[in-house]
Every structure is written in C-alpha cells, then in structure tokens.
Short mmCIF file of C-alpha atoms in Angstrom, two decimals:
data_model
loop_
_atom_site.label_atom_id
_atom_site.label_comp_id
_atom_site.label_asym_id
_atom_site.label_seq_id
_atom_site.Cartn_x
_atom_site.Cartn_y
_atom_site.Cartn_z
CA ALA A 1 10.58 -66.04 70.36
CA GLN A 2 7.20 -64.38 70.52
CA SER A 3 4.81 -62.80 68.09
CA VAL A 4 1.34 -61.34 67.96
CA THR A 5 -1.14 -61.32 65.10
CA GLN A 6 -4.15 -59.07 65.13
CA LEU A 7 -6.45 -60.62 62.62
CA ASP A 8 -8.28 -57.46 61.55
CA SER A 9 -6.56 -54.23 60.63
CA HIS A 10 -9.90 -52.36 60.64
CA VAL A 11 -13.19 -53.02 62.41
CA SER A 12 -16.31 -50.95 61.85
CA VAL A 13 -19.25 -51.17 64.25
CA SER A 14 -22.40 -49.22 64.94
CA GLU A 15 -22.78 -47.46 68.24
CA GLY A 16 -24.46 -49.74 70.77
CA THR A 17 -23.44 -52.98 69.04
CA PRO A 18 -20.79 -55.44 70.28
CA VAL A 19 -17.12 -55.07 69.47
CA LEU A 20 -14.77 -58.01 68.88
CA LEU A 21 -11.05 -57.52 68.25
CA ARG A 22 -9.14 -60.71 67.53
CA CYS A 23 -5.63 -61.49 68.66
CA ASN A 24 -3.51 -64.61 68.37
CA TYR A 25 -0.10 -64.95 69.92
CA SER A 26 2.86 -67.27 70.02
CA SER A 27 5.35 -67.40 72.83
CA SER A 28 8.09 -69.76 73.93
CA TYR A 29 7.27 -68.99 77.53
CA SER A 30 4.12 -68.72 79.54
CA PRO A 31 3.07 -65.27 78.38
CA SER A 32 1.65 -62.15 79.85
CA LEU A 33 -0.78 -60.43 77.50
CA PHE A 34 -2.07 -56.88 77.30
CA TRP A 35 -4.46 -54.75 75.32
CA TYR A 36 -3.56 -51.11 74.87
CA VAL A 37 -5.65 -48.37 73.25
CA GLN A 38 -4.31 -45.36 71.38
CA HIS A 39 -6.66 -42.48 70.66
CA PRO A 40 -5.71 -40.16 67.79
CA ASN A 41 -2.52 -38.23 68.49
CA LYS A 42 -2.28 -39.66 72.00
CA GLY A 43 -0.07 -42.07 73.85
CA LEU A 44 -1.02 -45.63 74.69
CA GLN A 45 -3.27 -46.51 77.60
CA LEU A 46 -3.61 -49.92 79.17
CA LEU A 47 -7.08 -51.46 78.83
CA LEU A 48 -6.38 -54.75 80.60
CA LYS A 49 -3.76 -57.40 81.21
CA TYR A 50 -3.51 -61.15 81.71
CA THR A 51 -0.74 -62.48 83.92
CA SER A 52 -1.65 -66.13 84.59
CA ALA A 53 -4.46 -65.48 87.03
CA ALA A 54 -8.11 -65.60 85.90
CA THR A 55 -8.48 -66.33 82.20
CA LEU A 56 -11.34 -63.84 81.81
CA VAL A 57 -9.92 -60.40 82.40
CA LYS A 58 -12.00 -57.27 82.90
CA GLY A 59 -10.55 -53.92 81.99
CA ILE A 60 -11.50 -50.30 81.87
CA ASN A 61 -14.41 -48.78 79.90
CA GLY A 62 -16.36 -52.05 79.79
CA PHE A 63 -13.78 -54.06 77.85
CA GLU A 64 -12.87 -57.61 78.66
CA ALA A 65 -10.66 -60.32 77.15
CA GLU A 66 -10.42 -64.06 77.50
CA PHE A 67 -7.13 -65.95 77.49
CA LYS A 68 -7.50 -69.28 75.68
CA LYS A 69 -4.29 -71.25 75.84
CA SER A 70 -5.55 -74.06 73.59
CA GLU A 71 -6.34 -71.54 70.86
CA THR A 72 -3.41 -69.19 71.66
CA SER A 73 -5.88 -66.35 71.56
CA PHE A 74 -6.63 -63.27 73.61
CA HIS A 75 -9.63 -61.62 71.94
CA LEU A 76 -10.96 -58.29 73.21
CA THR A 77 -14.69 -57.66 73.49
CA LYS A 78 -17.12 -55.00 74.58
CA PRO A 79 -20.87 -55.60 74.62
CA SER A 80 -21.87 -52.13 73.46
CA ALA A 81 -19.66 -49.76 71.51
CA HIS A 82 -19.53 -46.07 72.29
CA MET A 83 -18.39 -43.30 69.99
CA SER A 84 -15.44 -42.70 72.29
CA ASP A 85 -14.17 -46.23 71.57
CA ALA A 86 -13.01 -45.12 68.12
CA ALA A 87 -9.24 -45.63 68.35
CA GLU A 88 -6.36 -47.95 67.51
CA TYR A 89 -6.07 -51.07 69.65
CA PHE A 90 -2.90 -53.07 70.20
CA CYS A 91 -2.56 -56.61 71.47
CA VAL A 92 0.77 -57.11 73.22
CA VAL A 93 2.65 -60.18 74.46
CA THR A 94 5.64 -60.56 76.70
CA PRO A 95 7.18 -63.67 78.25
CA SER A 96 6.39 -63.68 81.93
CA ALA A 97 9.91 -64.82 82.68
CA ALA A 98 11.34 -61.64 81.20
CA GLY A 99 8.50 -59.24 81.47
CA ASN A 100 9.96 -56.07 80.07
CA LYS A 101 10.19 -56.77 76.37
CA LEU A 102 6.79 -56.13 74.84
CA THR A 103 5.98 -57.37 71.35
CA PHE A 104 3.12 -55.48 69.71
CA GLY A 105 0.58 -56.66 67.21
CA GLY A 106 0.01 -54.59 64.09
CA GLY A 107 -3.00 -52.81 65.58
CA THR A 108 -6.72 -52.75 64.82
CA ARG A 109 -8.38 -49.47 63.98
CA VAL A 110 -11.94 -49.29 65.31
CA LEU A 111 -14.47 -47.06 63.63
CA VAL A 112 -17.78 -46.46 65.43
CA LYS A 113 -20.70 -45.32 63.33
CA PRO A 114 -23.55 -43.34 64.88
CA ASP B 1 0.51 -34.31 87.13
CA THR B 2 1.73 -35.98 83.95
CA ALA B 3 3.14 -39.43 84.73
CA VAL B 4 5.41 -39.79 81.69
CA SER B 5 6.25 -36.62 79.81
CA GLN B 6 8.19 -36.07 76.62
CA THR B 7 9.60 -32.97 74.98
CA PRO B 8 9.20 -31.80 72.38
CA LYS B 9 5.82 -32.99 71.16
CA TYR B 10 6.69 -32.17 67.55
CA LEU B 11 10.13 -31.98 65.97
CA VAL B 12 10.72 -30.98 62.37
CA THR B 13 14.30 -30.94 61.15
CA GLN B 14 16.54 -31.35 58.14
CA MET B 15 18.43 -34.46 57.11
CA GLY B 16 21.87 -34.66 58.63
CA ASN B 17 21.00 -32.73 61.78
CA ASP B 18 21.43 -34.02 65.34
CA LYS B 19 18.46 -33.86 67.69
CA SER B 20 17.42 -35.02 71.15
CA ILE B 21 14.13 -36.05 72.69
CA LYS B 22 13.71 -35.90 76.43
CA CYS B 23 11.63 -38.13 78.66
CA GLU B 24 10.82 -37.89 82.34
CA GLN B 25 8.65 -40.05 84.58
CA ASN B 26 7.42 -39.11 88.05
CA LEU B 27 6.08 -42.56 88.94
CA GLY B 28 9.18 -43.78 90.77
CA HIS B 29 9.61 -46.60 88.27
CA ASP B 30 12.84 -48.50 87.82
CA THR B 31 12.66 -49.14 84.09
CA MET B 32 12.25 -46.85 81.10
CA TYR B 33 11.90 -47.55 77.41
CA TRP B 34 11.97 -45.98 73.96
CA TYR B 35 9.64 -47.21 71.23
CA LYS B 36 9.36 -46.22 67.57
CA GLN B 37 5.95 -46.15 65.85
CA ASP B 38 6.15 -46.03 62.08
CA SER B 39 3.67 -44.57 59.61
CA LYS B 40 1.68 -47.83 59.61
CA LYS B 41 1.28 -47.60 63.39
CA PHE B 42 3.64 -50.52 64.00
CA LEU B 43 5.34 -50.19 67.40
CA LYS B 44 8.76 -51.62 68.14
CA ILE B 45 10.96 -51.37 71.18
CA MET B 46 14.30 -49.68 70.69
CA PHE B 47 15.91 -49.49 74.14
CA SER B 48 15.24 -50.23 77.77
CA TYR B 49 17.06 -48.97 80.84
CA ASN B 50 16.77 -50.30 84.37
CA ASN B 51 18.18 -48.07 87.10
CA LYS B 52 20.29 -46.25 84.52
CA GLU B 53 21.66 -49.49 83.06
CA LEU B 54 20.95 -50.52 79.46
CA ILE B 55 19.12 -53.86 79.44
CA ILE B 56 17.45 -54.00 76.02
CA ASN B 57 19.12 -52.75 72.88
CA GLU B 58 17.32 -53.85 69.76
CA THR B 59 18.75 -53.62 66.28
CA VAL B 60 18.92 -49.86 66.09
CA PRO B 61 21.50 -47.83 64.11
CA ASN B 62 24.41 -46.48 66.11
CA ARG B 63 23.14 -43.00 65.29
CA PHE B 64 20.61 -43.53 68.08
CA SER B 65 22.05 -43.19 71.56
CA PRO B 66 19.96 -43.29 74.72
CA LYS B 67 21.20 -41.58 77.84
CA SER B 68 19.85 -42.00 81.35
CA PRO B 69 21.20 -39.40 83.78
CA ASP B 70 19.04 -40.82 86.56
CA LYS B 71 16.29 -43.38 86.81
CA ALA B 72 13.58 -40.77 86.26
CA HIS B 73 14.98 -39.62 82.91
CA LEU B 74 15.76 -41.33 79.63
CA ASN B 75 16.75 -39.15 76.71
CA LEU B 76 17.18 -40.17 73.10
CA HIS B 77 19.82 -38.53 70.96
CA ILE B 78 19.84 -39.05 67.22
CA ASN B 79 22.81 -38.14 65.05
CA SER B 80 22.83 -37.52 61.32
CA LEU B 81 19.07 -37.74 60.92
CA GLU B 82 17.72 -39.59 57.89
CA LEU B 83 14.35 -39.51 56.15
CA GLY B 84 13.57 -42.99 57.50
CA ASP B 85 13.84 -41.74 61.05
CA SER B 86 10.55 -39.92 60.62
CA ALA B 87 8.17 -41.56 63.08
CA VAL B 88 6.49 -41.10 66.43
CA TYR B 89 8.78 -41.94 69.33
CA PHE B 90 7.23 -43.04 72.59
CA CYS B 91 8.84 -43.16 75.97
CA ALA B 92 7.46 -45.55 78.60
CA SER B 93 8.20 -46.68 82.13
CA SER B 94 7.35 -49.59 84.38
CA GLN B 95 8.03 -50.84 87.86
CA ASP B 96 10.36 -53.79 87.63
CA THR B 97 9.43 -56.85 89.69
CA VAL B 98 10.41 -60.48 89.64
CA GLN B 99 6.80 -61.56 89.19
CA GLY B 100 6.41 -61.15 85.49
CA ALA B 101 5.24 -58.36 83.30
CA ASN B 102 3.98 -55.10 84.65
CA GLU B 103 2.06 -52.37 82.95
CA GLN B 104 4.12 -49.92 80.98
CA PHE B 105 3.00 -46.31 81.16
CA PHE B 106 3.47 -44.41 77.93
CA GLY B 107 4.24 -40.79 77.26
CA PRO B 108 2.25 -38.77 74.71
CA GLY B 109 4.83 -39.30 71.96
CA THR B 110 7.15 -37.09 69.93
CA ARG B 111 6.38 -36.81 66.24
CA LEU B 112 9.68 -36.47 64.39
CA THR B 113 9.62 -35.31 60.79
CA VAL B 114 12.86 -35.31 58.82
CA LEU B 115 12.81 -33.21 55.65
#
C-alpha cells in the first residue's frame, strides 16, 4: 500500500522569497517519487522525479526536492518564487517495482504575491 | 505537436446520457491511463492500458468503459451519466520499462459537467 500526504493545502509567498512545499509518503516498496505542477485549467507537467539515484533532485524552473528515507519525506523547494509559479502542486508516489500506478497527494495551491 | 490530446475539452450533458471522451498520444508510448480529478482537485487513477490490454482497473462503476483501438488511443465511454460524474478527466501516457516508474505525460483534460 502507498499513500502521500501534502502537509499544506495552501501556501502563500511573496515574489522573490523561497518556496517550500512539504510532502510525506508511505510505501511498502522502494518508491519512485514525483512532483507535478498544474497551472489553472491546464494539464499536469512533471517538475522532477526521484528514482533511487541521487537523493537531491533538480527539476525544471529552478525547483528541487530532496528524498529523505529516514523521514519519509520529499519536500519541494525553490529559492526565489516567481509570479508564474502560482499553481497547484502534486506530490506523487509509485512503487518502483510496479511503476505505473501513481498515487497523488491532495495538492498544494501556491499563491505568489507581488 | 501536442503530445497527448483529448477531445472534447468541455462536455456539458444531461443526467442519463451516454458520452465518450477521446484520447490520443503521438509519443509512441506503450501505456495509457485515465484519471479523474474531482472538485477538490484530488486525482485518482481509473484505468490503465498497456499495448491495448487492460492492466489497472480501479474501483470504478461499470458505467465507465475504456476502449483502446490501438496503443496510441484510449477512449473513455460513460453510460447513464450521473451528477457525481462531473469532474475533470485526464488522459496520460508513459513508456513502459522494467526499470521502475517513468514520467507520465498528461493531456489538457476534459471538463465534464452533468446537469
């Protein structure tokens, strides 16, 4: 069984300040983890993924995430928020042994203030 | 050059009707999926097909029937539509490998509204 908890349903930041989106997971298997972004009325786009290689993963648009097995966490960060980062973000887990079945977290809506 | 496309983008219909949503991917992927996103943005997988074969079938009413005429297409047919079927439906595809999870590419979604 697997599950994902995104600890904040909403995050509000000022433009130019850091962004932190928190994600905890549970998985019976060694997991693969993803962050996806969904802009308003759009489909989902992959930001980054962890698949048992380096624990610090760099993604697109300046985002990065760190896999911490001891804490079962995969938090997403960006050092400086941009207005275009306003969107819904989803943390996703899948067991590496059966990589097709994604389990999504509840999402975190990011608001960026000018 | 849309990678995963869905039609229609919006679908408004009456309760009891039957409707279909079409999905096509031009990425050469082996596996395609249907997801449902509810009004609270929660996303849940419904079905997955690999090379036209059903491999994931979550707890979905029998009124929902996926059909895959070839590995580039996965359509979703819904019979006897109900108010609770109102949601955004996303199609996705991925390249299947034995080395764990691969990125799924999502379509733009179909917003279904049942009146």
